[in-house]
Structures are given as C-alpha cells and as structure tokens.
XYZ file of C-alpha atoms in Angstrom:
590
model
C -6.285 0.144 0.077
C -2.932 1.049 1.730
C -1.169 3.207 3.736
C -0.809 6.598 3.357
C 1.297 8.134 6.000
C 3.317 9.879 3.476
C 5.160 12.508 5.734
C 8.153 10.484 6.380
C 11.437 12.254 6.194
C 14.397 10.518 5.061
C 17.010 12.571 7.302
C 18.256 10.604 9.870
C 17.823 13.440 12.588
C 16.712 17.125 13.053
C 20.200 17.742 14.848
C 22.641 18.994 11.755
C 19.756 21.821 10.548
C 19.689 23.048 14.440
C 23.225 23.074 14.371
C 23.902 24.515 10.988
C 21.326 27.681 12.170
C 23.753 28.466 14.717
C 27.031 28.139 13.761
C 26.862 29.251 9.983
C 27.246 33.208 11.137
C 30.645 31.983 13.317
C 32.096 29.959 10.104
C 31.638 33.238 7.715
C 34.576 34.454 9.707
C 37.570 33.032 7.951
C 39.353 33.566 11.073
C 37.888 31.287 13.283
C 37.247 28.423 10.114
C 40.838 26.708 11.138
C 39.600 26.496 14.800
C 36.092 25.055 14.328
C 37.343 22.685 12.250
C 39.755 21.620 14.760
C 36.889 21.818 17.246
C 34.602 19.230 14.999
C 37.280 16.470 14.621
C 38.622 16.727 18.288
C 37.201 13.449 20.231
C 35.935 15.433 22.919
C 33.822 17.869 21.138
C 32.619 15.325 19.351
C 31.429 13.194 22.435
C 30.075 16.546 23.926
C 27.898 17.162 20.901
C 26.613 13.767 21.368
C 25.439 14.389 24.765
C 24.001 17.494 24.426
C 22.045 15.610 21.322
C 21.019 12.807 23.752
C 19.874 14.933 26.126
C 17.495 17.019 24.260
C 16.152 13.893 22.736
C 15.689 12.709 26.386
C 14.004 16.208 27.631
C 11.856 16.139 24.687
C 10.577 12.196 25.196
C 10.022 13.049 29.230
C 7.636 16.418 27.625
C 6.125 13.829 25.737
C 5.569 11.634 28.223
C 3.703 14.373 30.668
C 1.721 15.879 28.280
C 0.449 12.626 25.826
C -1.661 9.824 27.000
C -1.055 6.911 24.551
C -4.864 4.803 24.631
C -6.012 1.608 22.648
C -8.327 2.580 20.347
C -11.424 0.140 21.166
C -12.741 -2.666 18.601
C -16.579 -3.555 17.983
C -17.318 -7.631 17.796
C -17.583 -7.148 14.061
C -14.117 -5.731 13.941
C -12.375 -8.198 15.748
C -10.029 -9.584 12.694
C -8.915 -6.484 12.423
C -6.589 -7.236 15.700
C -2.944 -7.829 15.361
C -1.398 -11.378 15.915
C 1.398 -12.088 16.956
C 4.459 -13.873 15.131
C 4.066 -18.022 15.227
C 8.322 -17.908 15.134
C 8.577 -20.592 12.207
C 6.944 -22.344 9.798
C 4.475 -25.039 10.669
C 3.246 -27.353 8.072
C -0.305 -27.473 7.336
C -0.213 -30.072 4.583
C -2.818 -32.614 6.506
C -5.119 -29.556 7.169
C -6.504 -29.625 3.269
C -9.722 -29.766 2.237
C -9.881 -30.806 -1.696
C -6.640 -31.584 -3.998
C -4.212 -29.397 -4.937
C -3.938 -29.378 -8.885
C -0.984 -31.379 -9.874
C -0.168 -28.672 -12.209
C -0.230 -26.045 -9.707
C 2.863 -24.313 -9.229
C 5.587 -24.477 -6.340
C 5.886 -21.546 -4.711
C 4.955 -18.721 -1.923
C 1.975 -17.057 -1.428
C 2.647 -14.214 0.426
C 0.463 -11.489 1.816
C 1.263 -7.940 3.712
C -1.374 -5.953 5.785
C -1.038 -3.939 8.731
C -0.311 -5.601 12.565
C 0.188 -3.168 15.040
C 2.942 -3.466 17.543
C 1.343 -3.432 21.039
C -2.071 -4.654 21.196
C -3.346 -2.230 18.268
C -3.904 0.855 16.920
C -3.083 4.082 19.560
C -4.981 7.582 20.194
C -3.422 10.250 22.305
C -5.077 12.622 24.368
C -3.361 15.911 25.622
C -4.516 19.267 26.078
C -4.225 19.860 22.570
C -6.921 17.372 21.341
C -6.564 13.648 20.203
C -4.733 12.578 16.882
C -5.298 8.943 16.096
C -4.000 6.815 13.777
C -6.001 6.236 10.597
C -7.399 2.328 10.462
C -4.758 1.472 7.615
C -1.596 2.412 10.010
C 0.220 -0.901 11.482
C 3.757 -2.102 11.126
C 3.691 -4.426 8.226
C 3.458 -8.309 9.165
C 3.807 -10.877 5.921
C 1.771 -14.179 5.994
C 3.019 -16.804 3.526
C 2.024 -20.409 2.781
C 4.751 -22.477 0.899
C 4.111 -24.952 -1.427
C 6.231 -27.434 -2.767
C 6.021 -30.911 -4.015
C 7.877 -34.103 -3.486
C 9.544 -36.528 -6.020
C 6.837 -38.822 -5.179
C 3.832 -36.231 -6.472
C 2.813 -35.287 -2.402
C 2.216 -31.539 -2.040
C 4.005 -30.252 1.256
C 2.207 -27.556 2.429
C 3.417 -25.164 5.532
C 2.781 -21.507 7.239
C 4.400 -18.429 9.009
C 4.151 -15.234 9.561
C 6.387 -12.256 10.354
C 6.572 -8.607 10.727
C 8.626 -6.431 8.732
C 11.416 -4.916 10.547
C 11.789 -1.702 9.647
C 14.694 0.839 11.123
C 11.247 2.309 13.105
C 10.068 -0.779 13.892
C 13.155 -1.861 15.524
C 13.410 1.435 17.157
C 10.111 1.774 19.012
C 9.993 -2.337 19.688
C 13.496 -1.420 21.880
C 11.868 0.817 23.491
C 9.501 -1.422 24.565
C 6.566 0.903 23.950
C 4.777 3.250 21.540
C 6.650 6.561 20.592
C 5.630 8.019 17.502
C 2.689 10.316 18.540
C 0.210 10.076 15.652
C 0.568 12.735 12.950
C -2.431 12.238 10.482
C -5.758 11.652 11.799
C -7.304 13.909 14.111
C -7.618 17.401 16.211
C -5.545 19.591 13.598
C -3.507 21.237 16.476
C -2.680 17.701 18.337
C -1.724 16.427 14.770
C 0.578 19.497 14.142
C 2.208 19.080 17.527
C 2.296 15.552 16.576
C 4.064 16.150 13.369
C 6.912 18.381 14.985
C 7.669 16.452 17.905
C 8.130 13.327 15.947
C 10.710 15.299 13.872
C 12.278 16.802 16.826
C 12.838 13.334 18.302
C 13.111 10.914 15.653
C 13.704 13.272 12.332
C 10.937 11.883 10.839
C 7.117 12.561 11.091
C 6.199 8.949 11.217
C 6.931 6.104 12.135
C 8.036 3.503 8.320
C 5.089 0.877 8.041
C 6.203 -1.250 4.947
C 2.355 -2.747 5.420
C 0.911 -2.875 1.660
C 2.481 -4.863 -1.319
C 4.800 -7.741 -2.042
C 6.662 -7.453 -4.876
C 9.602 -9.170 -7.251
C 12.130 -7.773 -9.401
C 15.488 -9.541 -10.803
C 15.179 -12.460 -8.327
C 14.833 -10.362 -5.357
C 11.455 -9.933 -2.505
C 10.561 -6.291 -1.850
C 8.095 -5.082 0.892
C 6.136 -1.802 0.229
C 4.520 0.973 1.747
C 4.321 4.726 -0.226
C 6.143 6.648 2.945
C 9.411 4.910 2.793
C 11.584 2.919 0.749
C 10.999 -1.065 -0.022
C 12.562 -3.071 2.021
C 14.260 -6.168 1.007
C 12.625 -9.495 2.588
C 14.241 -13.225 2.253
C 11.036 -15.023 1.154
C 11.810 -18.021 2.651
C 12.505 -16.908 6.622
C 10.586 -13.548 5.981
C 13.789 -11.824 7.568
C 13.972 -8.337 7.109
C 17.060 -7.529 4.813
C 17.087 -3.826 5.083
C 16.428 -0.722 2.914
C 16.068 -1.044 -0.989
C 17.654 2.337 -2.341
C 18.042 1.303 -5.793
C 22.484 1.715 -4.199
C 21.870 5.506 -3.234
C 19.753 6.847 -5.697
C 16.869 6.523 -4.703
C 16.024 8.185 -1.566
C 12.516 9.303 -1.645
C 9.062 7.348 -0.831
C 8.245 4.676 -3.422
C 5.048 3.193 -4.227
C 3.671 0.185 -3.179
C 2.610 -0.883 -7.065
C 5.999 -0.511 -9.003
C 4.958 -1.981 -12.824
C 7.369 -3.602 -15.049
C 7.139 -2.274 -18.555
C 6.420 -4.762 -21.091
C 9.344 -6.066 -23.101
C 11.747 -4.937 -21.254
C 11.573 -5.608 -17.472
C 12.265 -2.185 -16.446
C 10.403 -1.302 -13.008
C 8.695 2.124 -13.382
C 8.140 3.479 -10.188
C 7.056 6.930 -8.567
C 7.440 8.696 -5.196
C 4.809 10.879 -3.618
C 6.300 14.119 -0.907
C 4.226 16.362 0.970
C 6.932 19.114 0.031
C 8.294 20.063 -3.454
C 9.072 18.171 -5.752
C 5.538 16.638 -5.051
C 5.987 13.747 -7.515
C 8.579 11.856 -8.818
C 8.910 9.271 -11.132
C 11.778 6.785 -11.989
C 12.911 3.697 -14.171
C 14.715 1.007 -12.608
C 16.976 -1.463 -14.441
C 15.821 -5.148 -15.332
C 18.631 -6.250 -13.362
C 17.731 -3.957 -10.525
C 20.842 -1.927 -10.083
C 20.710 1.631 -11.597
C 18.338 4.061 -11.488
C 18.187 4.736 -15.284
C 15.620 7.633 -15.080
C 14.398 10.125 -12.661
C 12.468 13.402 -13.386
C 10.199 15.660 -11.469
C 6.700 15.754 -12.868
C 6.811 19.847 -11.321
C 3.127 19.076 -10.263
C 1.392 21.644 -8.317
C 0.449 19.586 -5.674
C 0.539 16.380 -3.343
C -1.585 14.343 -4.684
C -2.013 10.553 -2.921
C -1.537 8.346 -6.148
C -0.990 4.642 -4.677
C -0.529 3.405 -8.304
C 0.850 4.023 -11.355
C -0.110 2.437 -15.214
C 2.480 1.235 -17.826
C 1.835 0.628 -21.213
C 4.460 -0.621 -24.403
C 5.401 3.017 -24.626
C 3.973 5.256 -21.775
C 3.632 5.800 -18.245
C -0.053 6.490 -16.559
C -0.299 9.166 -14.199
C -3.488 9.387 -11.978
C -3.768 12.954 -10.405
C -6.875 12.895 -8.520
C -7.820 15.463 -5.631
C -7.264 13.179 -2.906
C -4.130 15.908 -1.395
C -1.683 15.957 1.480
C -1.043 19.747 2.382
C 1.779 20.613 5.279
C 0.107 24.011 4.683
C -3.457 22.891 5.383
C -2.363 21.710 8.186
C -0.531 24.372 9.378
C -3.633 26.979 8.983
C -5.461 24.407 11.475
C -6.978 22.110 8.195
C -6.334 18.110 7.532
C -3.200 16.771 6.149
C -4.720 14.407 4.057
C -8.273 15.662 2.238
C -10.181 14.362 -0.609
C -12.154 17.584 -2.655
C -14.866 16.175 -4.074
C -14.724 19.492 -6.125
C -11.223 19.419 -7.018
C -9.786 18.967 -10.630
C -9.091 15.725 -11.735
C -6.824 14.240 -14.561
C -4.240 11.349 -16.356
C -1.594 12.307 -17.454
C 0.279 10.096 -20.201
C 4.226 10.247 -20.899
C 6.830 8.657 -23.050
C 8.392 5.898 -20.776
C 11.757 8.435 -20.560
C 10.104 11.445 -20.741
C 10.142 14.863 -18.536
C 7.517 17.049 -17.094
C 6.792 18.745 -20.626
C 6.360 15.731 -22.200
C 3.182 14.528 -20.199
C 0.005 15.025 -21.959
C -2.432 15.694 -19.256
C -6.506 14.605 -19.850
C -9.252 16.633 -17.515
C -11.225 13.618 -16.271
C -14.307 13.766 -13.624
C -13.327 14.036 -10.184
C -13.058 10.892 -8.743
C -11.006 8.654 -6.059
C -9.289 5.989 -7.735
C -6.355 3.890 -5.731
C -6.258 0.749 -8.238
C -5.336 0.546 -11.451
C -6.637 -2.723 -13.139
C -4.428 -2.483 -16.241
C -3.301 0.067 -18.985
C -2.842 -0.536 -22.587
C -2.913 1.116 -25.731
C -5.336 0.439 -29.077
C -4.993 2.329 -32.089
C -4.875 6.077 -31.266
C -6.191 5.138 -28.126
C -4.670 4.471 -24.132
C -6.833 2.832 -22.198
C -7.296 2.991 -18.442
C -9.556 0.119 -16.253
C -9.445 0.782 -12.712
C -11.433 0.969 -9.683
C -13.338 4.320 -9.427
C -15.555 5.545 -6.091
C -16.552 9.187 -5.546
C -14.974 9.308 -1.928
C -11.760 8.972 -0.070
C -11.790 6.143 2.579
C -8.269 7.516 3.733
C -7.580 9.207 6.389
C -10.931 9.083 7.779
C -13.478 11.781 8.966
C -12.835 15.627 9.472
C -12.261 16.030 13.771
C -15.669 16.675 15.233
C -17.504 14.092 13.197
C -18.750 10.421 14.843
C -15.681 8.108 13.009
C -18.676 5.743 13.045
C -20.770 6.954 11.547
C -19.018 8.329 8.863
C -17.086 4.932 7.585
C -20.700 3.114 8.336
C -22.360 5.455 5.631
C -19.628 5.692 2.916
C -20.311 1.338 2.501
C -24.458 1.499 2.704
C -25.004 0.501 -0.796
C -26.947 2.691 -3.003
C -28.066 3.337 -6.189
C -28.011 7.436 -6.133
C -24.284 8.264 -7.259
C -25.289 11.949 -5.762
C -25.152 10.882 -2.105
C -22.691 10.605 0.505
C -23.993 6.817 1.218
C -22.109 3.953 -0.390
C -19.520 7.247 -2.037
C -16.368 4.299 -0.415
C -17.894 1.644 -3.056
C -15.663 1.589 -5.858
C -16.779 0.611 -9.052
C -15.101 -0.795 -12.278
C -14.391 2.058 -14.748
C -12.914 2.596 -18.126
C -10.736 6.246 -19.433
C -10.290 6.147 -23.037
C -7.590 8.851 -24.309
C -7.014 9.729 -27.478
C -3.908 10.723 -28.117
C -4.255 12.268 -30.978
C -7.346 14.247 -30.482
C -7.042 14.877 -26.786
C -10.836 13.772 -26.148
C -11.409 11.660 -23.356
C -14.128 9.038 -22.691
C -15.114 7.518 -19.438
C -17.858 5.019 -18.254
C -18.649 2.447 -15.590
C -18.245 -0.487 -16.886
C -20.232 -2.847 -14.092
C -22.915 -0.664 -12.776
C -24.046 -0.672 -9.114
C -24.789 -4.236 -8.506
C -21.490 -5.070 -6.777
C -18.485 -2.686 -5.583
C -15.101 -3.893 -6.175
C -11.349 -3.124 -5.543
C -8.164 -4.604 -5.096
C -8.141 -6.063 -8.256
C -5.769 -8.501 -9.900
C -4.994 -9.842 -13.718
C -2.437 -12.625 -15.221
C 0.850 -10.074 -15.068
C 1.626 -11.341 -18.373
C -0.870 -8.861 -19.595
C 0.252 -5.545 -17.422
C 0.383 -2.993 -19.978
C -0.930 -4.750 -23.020
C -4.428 -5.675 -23.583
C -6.243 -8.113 -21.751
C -9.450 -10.207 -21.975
C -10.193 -10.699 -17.968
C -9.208 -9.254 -14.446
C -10.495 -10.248 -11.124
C -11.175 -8.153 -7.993
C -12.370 -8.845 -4.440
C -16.188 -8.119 -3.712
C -16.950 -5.936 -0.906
C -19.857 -7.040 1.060
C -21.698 -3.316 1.728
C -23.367 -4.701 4.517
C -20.904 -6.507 6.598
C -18.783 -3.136 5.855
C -21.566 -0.592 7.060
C -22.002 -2.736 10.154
C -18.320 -2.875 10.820
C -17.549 0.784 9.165
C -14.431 -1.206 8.070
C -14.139 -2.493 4.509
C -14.832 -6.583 4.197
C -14.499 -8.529 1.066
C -17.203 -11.187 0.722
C -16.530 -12.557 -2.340
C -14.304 -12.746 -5.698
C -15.468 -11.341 -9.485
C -14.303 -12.654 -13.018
C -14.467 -9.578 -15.301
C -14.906 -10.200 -18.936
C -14.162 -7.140 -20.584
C -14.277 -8.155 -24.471
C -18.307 -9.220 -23.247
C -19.592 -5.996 -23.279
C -23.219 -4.999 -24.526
C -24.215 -1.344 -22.020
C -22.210 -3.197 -19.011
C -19.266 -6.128 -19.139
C -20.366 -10.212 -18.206
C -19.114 -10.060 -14.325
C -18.843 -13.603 -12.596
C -19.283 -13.534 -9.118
C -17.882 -16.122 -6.767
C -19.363 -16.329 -3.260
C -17.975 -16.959 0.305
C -19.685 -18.437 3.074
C -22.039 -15.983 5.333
C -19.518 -14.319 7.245
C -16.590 -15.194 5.670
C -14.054 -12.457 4.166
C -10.733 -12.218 2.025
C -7.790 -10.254 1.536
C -4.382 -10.362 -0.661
C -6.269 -12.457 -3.406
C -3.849 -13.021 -6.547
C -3.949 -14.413 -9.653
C -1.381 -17.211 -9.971
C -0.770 -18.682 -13.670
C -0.290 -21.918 -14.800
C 3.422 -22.703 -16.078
C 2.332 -23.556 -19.327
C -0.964 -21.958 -19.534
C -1.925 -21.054 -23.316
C -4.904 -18.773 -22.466
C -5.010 -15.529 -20.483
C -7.304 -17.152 -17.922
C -5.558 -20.300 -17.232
C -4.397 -20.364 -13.616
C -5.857 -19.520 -10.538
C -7.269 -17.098 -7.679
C -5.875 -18.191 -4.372
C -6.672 -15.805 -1.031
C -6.299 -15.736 2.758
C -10.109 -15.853 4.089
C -11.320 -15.346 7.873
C -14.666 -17.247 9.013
C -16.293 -14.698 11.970
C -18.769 -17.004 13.118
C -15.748 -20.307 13.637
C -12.797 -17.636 13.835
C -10.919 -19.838 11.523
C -8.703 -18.736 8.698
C -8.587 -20.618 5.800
C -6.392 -20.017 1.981
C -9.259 -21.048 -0.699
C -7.895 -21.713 -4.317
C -10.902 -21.147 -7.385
C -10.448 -22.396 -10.579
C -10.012 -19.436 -13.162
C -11.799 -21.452 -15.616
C -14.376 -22.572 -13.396
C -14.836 -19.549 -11.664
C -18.551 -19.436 -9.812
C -17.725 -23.264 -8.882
C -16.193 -24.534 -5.268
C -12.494 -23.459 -4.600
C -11.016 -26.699 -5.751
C -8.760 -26.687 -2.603
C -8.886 -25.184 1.158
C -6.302 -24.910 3.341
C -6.963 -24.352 7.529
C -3.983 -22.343 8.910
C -2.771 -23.102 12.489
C -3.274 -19.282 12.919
C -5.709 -16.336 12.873
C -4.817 -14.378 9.584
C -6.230 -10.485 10.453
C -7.580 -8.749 7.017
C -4.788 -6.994 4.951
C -4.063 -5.644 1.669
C -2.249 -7.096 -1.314
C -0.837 -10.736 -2.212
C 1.653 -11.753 -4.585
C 2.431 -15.642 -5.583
C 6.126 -16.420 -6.173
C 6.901 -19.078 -7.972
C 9.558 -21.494 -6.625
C 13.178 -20.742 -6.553
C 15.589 -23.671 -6.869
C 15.995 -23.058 -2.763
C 14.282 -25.648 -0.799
C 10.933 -24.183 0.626
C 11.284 -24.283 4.532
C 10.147 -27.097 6.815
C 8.855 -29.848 3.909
C-alpha cells in the first residue's frame, strides 16, 4: 500500500491568483501600467504586500484555531506497532545482536525501508461544527529505517542501525510550528473535508501536507524518497539527510509515483504523475544519467484514477486504469474525494515507450483494485501483466457514517465467496494476457484463495522481461480482521513456469504474532540463476515487542532465515524496502 493524498498543489502560495483577480482590470489601462510597475518594484510596496500577506495567513490560522479541535486518533492493543517512533539520532551498531551467520557472499550494502511516522504522537482527527475529517491510516510523514552492512578486511560483518524522517518543505514547516496545521483533507464528513481542502490552500497553497512515506528508490548513483502527491526527494543514504526536491532540474513539477521502473536495456526511468485536475495523468521518461526529462505527454484520460504503479516492458509502457478515482467535483457536490466503484470500467492500456495519448492501445479488463504490479513482459504477440488483484479499495477508508471498524475488520475476514464484501481487501496473484494483435484479453488468478498477498518483489534484473519467480508478503487475514489494519505474517516464493490450474506457491512462516514490512529481494553479485539471492525484511514480535531484520535463503525458501538481526529499536509496520548495494563510501559507524 501507500499513500494517496494526491491533492497537493505545487504553487508555493494562494497569494499571486488573489492578487492577479484584483488588479488585472487596473493594468488593462495602459495609463496607469508605468505606475504599477513602479508601485511593484518600490521597497515599500513590496514590504506592505508582505504584511498584508502575513496577516491574512495569521487571521486565517487564529479561524482555524477557534473553530478545529485537532484529537489523537486512539489505537487498539493489536494496533500498537502502528505508533510512530521517534528518531535514535545516529547509527548504533547491532553487529553482536545476530542470531545465525551472515552469508559470506552476501552483499555490502543498505537496507532501507520507508513507511509512515507521524509527527506528534500519531495520526490527528478534527472536530468542528462542520463534522470530523481524519486522516486515512496510510498518512504519516515519511521516516526511513536502514541497517548497513559492511565487511572488514579480516571477513567480520559490521552490522549497524538508524532511523530518520524525511524532511520535507511541509515537514519542516509544521515541525517549526511546533504543532499540527494541515487540517485533514481526505477522509471524512464531506463538508469538514471540503473546508479542510480550502483552508489548507488558503494558508499553505497546498491541500496537504508532502508525506514522502512509500518507496526507496535508485537511479544514476543517486537515493530518492517517494510518495505519489509530491516530488521525490533526494536522501544521502548514508546519514538519511534530507537533500531536497528531485525535479528532474525544472521539468518536472507534478506528483510522481512512488514505483518509477527502469526500462530494460537502457536505464531510462519511466515514470507517471497522477492530478486530481486536468491533465489527470501524465507520464514521462527520465534519462539514464538522470538529468533531462526526455519525454512527457498527457495520456488526455477522462479521469483521476489512483494508479500507484506503472509496468515496463522492452518496448512498452503498462498503464493500469482501474476505478479507484479522486474527484474535486465529488467532493464538491458533498461525495468522497477518493472512491473505489466496484461498478466502474476497468482497463490497461499499452504504449510505445515514446508514445502519445493516441498511441495507447487500451484493453477492457474486469473491474478490479490493483496497486502492485509484480512484473510486465512481453511473449510472442502477447504482453503480459502479474500483479496483485483484490475486488476492494483499502484506501481512503469507509464512506462518513459507517463504523471505520468495522468496515477495515470485514474487508480482511478471509473467504472463499469472491461475491461478498468480506475478505474484498485480500489481494490475490493475477495474470492479464493482451494480445496485441488481436486485442483479446485473458485474465485469471493464478494462486486461488488459500493465501492473500501484496507488496510483492522479484530479482530487478528481470523488470520488464520474463521471469521464472517473484515473492510477496503474506497477509495474515486474521491478525488483520482483529486489528482492521493490514499485517503480513509471512513470505511466498511464486513459481510461475509451475503451473497446472494454479502456480507451485512456497510459503515461509513467521512466528505467532510476528509481522513484516519492506521485504526485498537482494541478489547475489554473481548469482547465475534468477533465484539466487535473498529475501531480507524488518519484522515486529507483538507478544516480546521486539523488532528483528530476518534474511531467508531464496533457494531454501520454507527453511529458517539463515540470519536474524535484533534492532536496538521498535521498527512500526511500513511499506516498501529497497537493498543498495555498497558504494565505495565507508558505511557509517563500522
């Protein structure tokens, strides 16, 4: 999962629309033109504007202040590691604290995972006389967690941990303030969200706060941290310092997704944006060397729809437009932002790598939420599509009126009926075919009901070419029901050339009461076959509130992690990992 509070603007402030509404009648007169533009550059109207900017901001934050009641929003017993933490301030070594041997032919390098860590003891409601808007589970200011590995001249592994939030310019903003400011704008009464939504613009020029909370990512040597309602932001992966905003230099200045791909062969990063207002989706092609934008084009679709991920294959780009929607105009006639229609059309669309709106060839597919793409590839006439599939939205959360509860409790009850609204969150692994040529499509679960699956992973060797295996995380349906928050007991191997009516799927088990997050597939140097490497993830015991990293054997998949690693800190449950192999830097502290 991830976070979806797409409604950022990127204008700095509301202030240059209010004043261009007022003054663009006086500056048709050609008269007065040489005066105002005196006006503008003299110091004193200049410091005058500022004031009078200031103190509507002010007036605006003391309204706010009257008329919202910022609460905590309370956690069960079975939630509790979804709490924030708070930063450790450097890197302690851990390297005594392992349980096993690290394989000698393991890789140095980072492991590195984002997830959501709200600033100020957790996640806010607001009450007011227009209702309560809430923020949805998956908001929180991004906080990375990374374990460094890196091994002597003598053979000793050095092992050490830190963690860090992600400074965004929002983060910094409301953190010097010294308390929470942006009302929340997507979950909740309709009218209390649409006040929400315009008094964060008023004050800040932008709907929501940046979160930066979902994805890791590389490209030409550099760390990126990603959410889909802002830019990346660059990260030094070594003191997890904030570098600042990743516009591609100025041409990129949209939201970006959290799952950029790099095409095969040539190390381009395809990426897309996602905008509540036209143009609703666009996509782009970044340089190998990460410095031009070498292709941007409006897909002229006719609505918002919440893609978190896009495919690559040798040749095309993979478009997912499922009815999972953000509408401004929903809102506005007193409906959700963000709504999945379980009725809506659904369909993949399939481009040329450079290609424009026309050039997409679009497939009608059943309706369906799908955030994660496993891979995309093409065979003969054929592109194929493996992904994670469920027949509900858990994002944002339940319409206003309905028992929050309740409704996440139901979505994980695990079920065989595919009809009913129980277990609709559990995602299952799923297979498009596309023929290009013929325009038929075929689709099919590939791994039944026996386990639900997302966040999945594969040796990125493979992305966009065929592959043999991928690997997800195992939601535990019952620990999730209880909880009505998503928990991951366990890891699957997924064979996909062992297929007779369903694929082989090899499950390795956790402990009772023991989840993960950010698991990632990290490959052996000189690995020959796909599966050579290993799955290494951040895992929380409940009942011994301990957090360990576990790393399983590709290979040996269903046997014990061959290493596990006790951090001096509680890691809370996130989203997606990434392993970085060493840079000729020293790693910090060993």
């Amino acid at each position: 999962m991830s976070s979806f509070s797409y409604c950022s603007s990127q204008r700095p402030s509301v202030s240059p629309k209010f004043d261009a509404h007022f003054t663009a009648p006086l500056l048709s007169s050609s008269s007065l033109k040489p005066f105002l533009k005196e006006l503008q550059q003299n110091p004193i109207s200049q410091n005058v504007h500022k004031m009078i900017k200031e103190a509507s901001v002010r007036l605006v934050d003391a309204v706010v202040d009257l008329a919202f009641e910022f609460v905590d929003q309370p956690l069960l017993p079975s939630q509790s590691n979804f709490a924030p933490v708070e930063e450790i301030g450097m890197a302690v070594e851990v390297t005594s604290s392992v349980d096993g041997t690290i394989p000698d032919d393991f890789p140095q390098g980072v492991y590195i995972r984002n997830g959501p860590n709200p600033l100020f003891g957790g996640l806010k409601s607001t009450n007011s006389i227009f209702g309560q808007s809430s923020h949805a589970w998956i908001e929180g200011e991004g906080m990375l967690h990374a374990l460094y590995f890196s091994k002597e001249s003598n053979g000793r592994w050095g092992i050490s941990y830190n963690n860090r939030h992600i400074e965004t310019d929002t983060f910094r903003l409301e953190k010097g303030r010294k308390k929470p400011s942006f009302l929340p704008a997507i979950e909740g009464d309709p009218p209390a969200v649409l006040l929400a939504y315009l008094l964060n613009e008023l004050r800040f020029g932008l709907v929501n706060k940046y979160l930066s909370n979902t994805s890791v990512f590389e490209h030409s040597g550099k760390f990126y941290s990603a959410a889909e309602n802002h830019i990346p932001q660059e990260i030094d992966i070594f003191t997890l310092e904030t570098r600042g905003n990743w516009d591609v230099n100025g041409s990129w200045n949209r939201p970006f997704t959290s799952h950029p791909k790099k095409a095969p062969g040539t190390g381009e990063l395809v990426i897309m944006g996602v905008y509540p207002r036209k143009p609703y989706f666009e996509l782009g092609v970044i340089s190998a060397d990460g410095k031009n934008l070498l292709h941007n084009v409006d897909l002229k679709l006719d609505r918002c729809c919440l893609c978190h991920e896009i495919g690559v294959t040798t040749r095309y780009n993979v478009i997912m437009d499922f009815p999972l929607t953000l509408d401004i105009n929903r809102l506005m006639r007193g409906g959700p932002l963000i709504k999945y229609n379980k009725e809506g059309y659904a369909r993949i669309g399939v481009m040329p790598r450079y290609g424009n709106a026309d050039s997409v060839k679009w497939f009608e597919v059943e309706p369906n939420c799908t955030f994660h793409i496993i891979n995309s590839y093409e065979q003969d006439n054929e592109v194929v599509i493996l992904a994670c599939r469920a027949h509900n939205s858990i994002v944002p959360g339940p319409d206003f009126g309905l028992k929050k509860f309740e409704w996440f409790s139901k979505g994980f009850k695990q079920i065989s009926d595919e009809e009913s609204d129980d277990g609709s969150f559990l995602s299952r692994v799923y297979e498009w075919r596309l023929n290009m040529q013929t325009g038929e499509v075929a689709e099919k679960n590939l791994t039944g009901s026996e386990y639900a699956m997302d966040f999945p992973m594969i040796n990125e060797k493979y992305i966009g070419i065929k592959n043999k295996f991928g690997y997800t995380q195992v939601v535990d349906s019952n620990a999730s029901s209880i909880s009505g928050m998503p928990k991951y007991g366990g890891l699957a191997k997924l064979y996909f050339e062992e297929l007779e009516e369903l694929i082989k799927v090899e499950h390795h088990k956790f402990p009772e009461n023991t989840f993960c997050s950010g698991a990632t597939f990290v490959a052996k140097s000189d690995g020959v076959e796909e599966d050579d490497g290993w799955i290494i993830t951040y895992l929380h015991n409940e009942d011994s509130n301990t957090s360990q990293v576990y790393i399983v054997d590709a290979k040996k998949f269903s046997n014990e992690p061959v290493a596990k690693i006790t951090l001096p800190s509680r890691v809370p449950y996130g989203f997606h990992g990434a392993f970085m192999p060493a840079c000729t830097r020293r790693l910090p502290n060993l």
